[in-house]
Protein backbone atom coordinates (compact mmCIF):
# COMPACT_ATOMS: atom_id res chain seq x y z
CA MET A 1 -6.73 8.91 25.20
CA LYS A 2 -3.70 8.29 23.03
CA LEU A 3 -2.88 9.94 19.73
CA ASP A 4 -2.40 6.52 18.16
CA ASP A 5 -5.81 5.16 19.24
CA ASP A 6 -7.97 4.16 16.31
CA ASP A 7 -10.83 6.54 15.55
CA PHE A 8 -13.45 4.29 17.07
CA SER A 9 -11.58 3.91 20.34
CA LEU A 10 -10.88 7.63 20.44
CA PHE A 11 -14.59 8.37 20.08
CA GLY A 12 -15.67 5.54 22.39
CA LEU A 13 -17.57 3.76 19.59
CA PRO A 14 -17.66 0.10 18.53
CA GLN A 15 -15.63 -0.87 15.46
CA ARG A 16 -18.67 -1.31 13.23
CA GLN A 17 -19.92 0.28 10.02
CA THR A 18 -23.31 0.99 11.55
CA GLN A 19 -22.99 4.15 13.63
CA ASP A 20 -25.36 6.75 15.00
CA ARG A 21 -24.42 10.12 13.51
CA ALA A 22 -25.63 11.94 16.62
CA ALA A 23 -23.35 9.81 18.79
CA ILE A 24 -20.41 10.54 16.54
CA ASP A 25 -21.09 14.28 16.65
CA ALA A 26 -21.66 14.23 20.44
CA SER A 27 -18.34 12.48 20.99
CA TRP A 28 -16.59 14.93 18.66
CA LYS A 29 -18.02 17.89 20.60
CA ALA A 30 -16.98 16.40 23.93
CA LEU A 31 -13.47 15.66 22.66
CA GLN A 32 -13.10 19.09 21.14
CA ALA A 33 -14.13 20.64 24.44
CA GLN A 34 -11.28 18.73 26.10
CA VAL A 35 -8.53 19.41 23.59
CA HIS A 36 -9.34 22.76 21.96
CA PRO A 37 -6.26 25.01 21.93
CA ASP A 38 -8.18 27.89 23.55
CA ARG A 39 -8.34 25.86 26.76
CA PHE A 40 -4.51 25.83 26.90
CA ALA A 41 -3.87 29.48 26.07
CA ALA A 42 -2.35 30.22 29.46
CA GLN A 43 -0.22 27.09 29.59
CA GLY A 44 2.52 28.02 27.17
CA ALA A 45 3.55 27.21 23.59
CA ALA A 46 4.26 23.53 24.13
CA ALA A 47 0.83 22.82 25.63
CA GLN A 48 -0.79 24.79 22.82
CA ARG A 49 1.08 22.80 20.17
CA LEU A 50 0.10 19.49 21.77
CA SER A 51 -3.49 20.64 22.05
CA ALA A 52 -3.51 21.70 18.38
CA GLN A 53 -2.24 18.23 17.42
CA TRP A 54 -5.05 16.65 19.47
CA ALA A 55 -7.65 18.97 17.96
CA MET A 56 -6.45 18.10 14.46
CA ARG A 57 -6.47 14.39 15.30
CA VAL A 58 -10.02 14.59 16.67
CA ASN A 59 -11.19 16.56 13.59
CA GLU A 60 -9.64 14.02 11.20
CA ALA A 61 -11.31 11.13 13.07
CA HIS A 62 -14.62 13.00 12.98
CA GLN A 63 -14.35 13.45 9.21
CA ARG A 64 -13.70 9.71 8.73
CA LEU A 65 -16.32 8.44 11.15
CA ARG A 66 -19.18 10.68 10.01
CA ASP A 67 -18.92 9.76 6.31
CA PRO A 68 -20.13 6.17 5.66
CA LEU A 69 -17.73 5.65 2.70
CA LYS A 70 -14.69 6.96 4.57
CA ARG A 71 -15.71 4.91 7.63
CA ALA A 72 -16.00 1.76 5.53
CA ALA A 73 -12.58 2.35 3.92
CA TYR A 74 -11.07 2.98 7.36
CA LEU A 75 -12.63 -0.20 8.78
CA CYS A 76 -11.21 -2.22 5.90
CA GLU A 77 -7.74 -0.77 6.60
CA LEU A 78 -8.08 -1.45 10.36
CA ARG A 79 -9.00 -5.04 9.61
CA GLY A 80 -5.90 -5.57 7.49
CA VAL A 81 -7.44 -5.19 4.04
CA PRO A 82 -6.00 -2.06 2.42
CA LEU A 83 -8.03 -0.70 -0.47
CA GLN A 84 -5.01 -0.19 -2.72
CA ILE A 85 -7.04 2.17 -4.89
CA HIS A 86 -4.08 3.10 -7.07
CA GLU A 87 -2.68 -0.40 -7.48
CA ASN A 88 -5.91 -2.40 -7.63
CA THR A 89 -8.24 -0.92 -10.23
CA ARG A 90 -9.82 -4.19 -11.31
CA MET A 91 -13.59 -4.16 -11.14
CA PRO A 92 -16.20 -6.71 -12.10
CA THR A 93 -17.23 -6.46 -15.79
CA ALA A 94 -20.87 -5.84 -14.88
CA PHE A 95 -19.90 -2.91 -12.73
CA LEU A 96 -17.72 -1.45 -15.53
CA MET A 97 -20.59 -1.86 -18.01
CA GLU A 98 -22.90 -0.09 -15.60
CA GLN A 99 -20.40 2.80 -15.27
CA MET A 100 -20.05 3.08 -19.05
CA ALA A 101 -23.83 3.15 -19.46
CA TRP A 102 -24.13 5.91 -16.88
CA ARG A 103 -21.37 7.93 -18.53
CA GLU A 104 -23.09 7.52 -21.91
CA ALA A 105 -26.46 8.51 -20.43
CA LEU A 106 -24.88 11.63 -18.90
CA ASP A 107 -23.22 12.60 -22.16
CA GLU A 108 -26.45 12.11 -24.07
CA ALA A 109 -28.80 13.73 -21.52
CA GLN A 110 -30.62 16.60 -23.17
CA GLY A 111 -32.16 18.32 -20.17
CA LEU A 112 -32.69 18.60 -16.48
CA ALA A 113 -35.25 15.77 -16.22
CA GLU A 114 -32.88 13.26 -17.83
CA VAL A 115 -29.97 14.22 -15.61
CA GLU A 116 -32.19 14.11 -12.48
CA ALA A 117 -33.44 10.64 -13.47
CA LEU A 118 -29.88 9.42 -13.92
CA ASP A 119 -28.93 11.01 -10.61
CA ALA A 120 -31.78 9.14 -8.90
CA GLU A 121 -30.73 5.85 -10.50
CA VAL A 122 -27.11 6.29 -9.41
CA ALA A 123 -28.16 7.37 -5.88
CA THR A 124 -30.23 4.20 -5.55
CA ARG A 125 -27.28 2.08 -6.63
CA GLU A 126 -25.03 3.91 -4.20
CA HIS A 127 -27.45 3.23 -1.31
CA GLU A 128 -27.65 -0.47 -2.29
CA LEU A 129 -23.85 -0.75 -2.25
CA LEU A 130 -23.56 1.10 1.07
CA ALA A 131 -26.12 -1.31 2.57
CA GLU A 132 -24.11 -4.23 1.22
CA VAL A 133 -20.89 -2.82 2.72
CA GLN A 134 -22.67 -2.36 6.03
CA ARG A 135 -23.85 -5.95 5.98
CA LEU A 136 -20.41 -7.24 5.09
CA LEU A 137 -18.55 -5.19 7.72
CA ASP A 138 -21.08 -5.80 10.51
CA ALA A 139 -23.06 -9.02 10.21
CA ASP A 140 -20.84 -11.05 7.91
CA ALA A 141 -17.72 -9.95 9.79
CA ASP A 142 -19.05 -11.87 12.78
CA THR A 143 -18.74 -15.16 10.86
CA ASP A 144 -15.72 -14.74 8.53
CA MET A 145 -14.12 -11.35 9.07
CA ALA A 146 -11.30 -11.76 6.50
CA ALA A 147 -13.59 -12.77 3.63
CA ALA A 148 -16.28 -10.25 4.54
CA THR A 149 -13.74 -7.42 4.79
CA ALA A 150 -12.15 -8.34 1.43
CA ALA A 151 -15.60 -8.33 -0.20
CA ALA A 152 -16.39 -5.02 1.51
CA ALA A 153 -13.13 -3.50 0.21
CA GLN A 154 -14.19 -4.37 -3.39
CA GLN A 155 -17.54 -2.66 -2.81
CA VAL A 156 -15.86 0.38 -1.23
CA ARG A 157 -13.70 0.75 -4.36
CA ALA A 158 -16.88 0.60 -6.44
CA LEU A 159 -18.47 3.23 -4.24
CA MET A 160 -15.48 5.49 -4.80
CA PHE A 161 -16.11 5.26 -8.55
CA ILE A 162 -19.75 6.11 -7.97
CA HIS A 163 -18.81 9.01 -5.69
CA ARG A 164 -16.64 10.52 -8.41
CA PHE A 165 -19.42 10.03 -10.98
CA ARG A 166 -21.93 11.68 -8.65
CA SER A 167 -19.61 14.72 -8.60
CA ASP A 168 -19.90 14.88 -12.38
CA LEU A 169 -23.65 14.62 -12.05
CA ASP A 170 -23.67 17.44 -9.51
CA ARG A 171 -21.65 19.66 -11.84
CA ARG A 172 -24.04 18.96 -14.70
CA LEU A 173 -27.05 19.71 -12.49
CA GLU A 174 -25.44 22.96 -11.44
CA ALA A 175 -24.84 23.89 -15.08
CA LEU A 176 -28.50 23.21 -15.74
CA GLY A 177 -29.54 25.54 -12.92
CA GLN A 178 -30.17 23.16 -10.08
């Protein structure tokens, strides 16, 4: 193990979007058992600091790998297609129109049922986009990795918009007592 290994190598997993959550968690547990600072309590301050760095690195990798959106963004970066979320905010017109319609629907929603229906619609769209990202990063990457990864990066940026909107939906549902 090296601190500069990519997350997939560190966890002994293939560099693919499709991952088994149980395998990710099992690898994390095994790695934490090896590097946890408590194991190095008797070995002095330097060993404890190094072990704390390792534990932090393992935890950060676990956070990225277990979340499908973070994992997709990380894969794009690993494959040389940075998301540039602050510099590249262009989105397809149809997606922007969809976002505006959802925002309007949330603003106009009168009760719990309307907000729940909107939440279900957005969740369905989110699952569709995640499936598309998975296809692009796994199956399509086998044929034309550069093009597939660039297309996946665009979808990941869209998913980030949806993720933020779902946070707004969650707050609205909480306010309505859900």
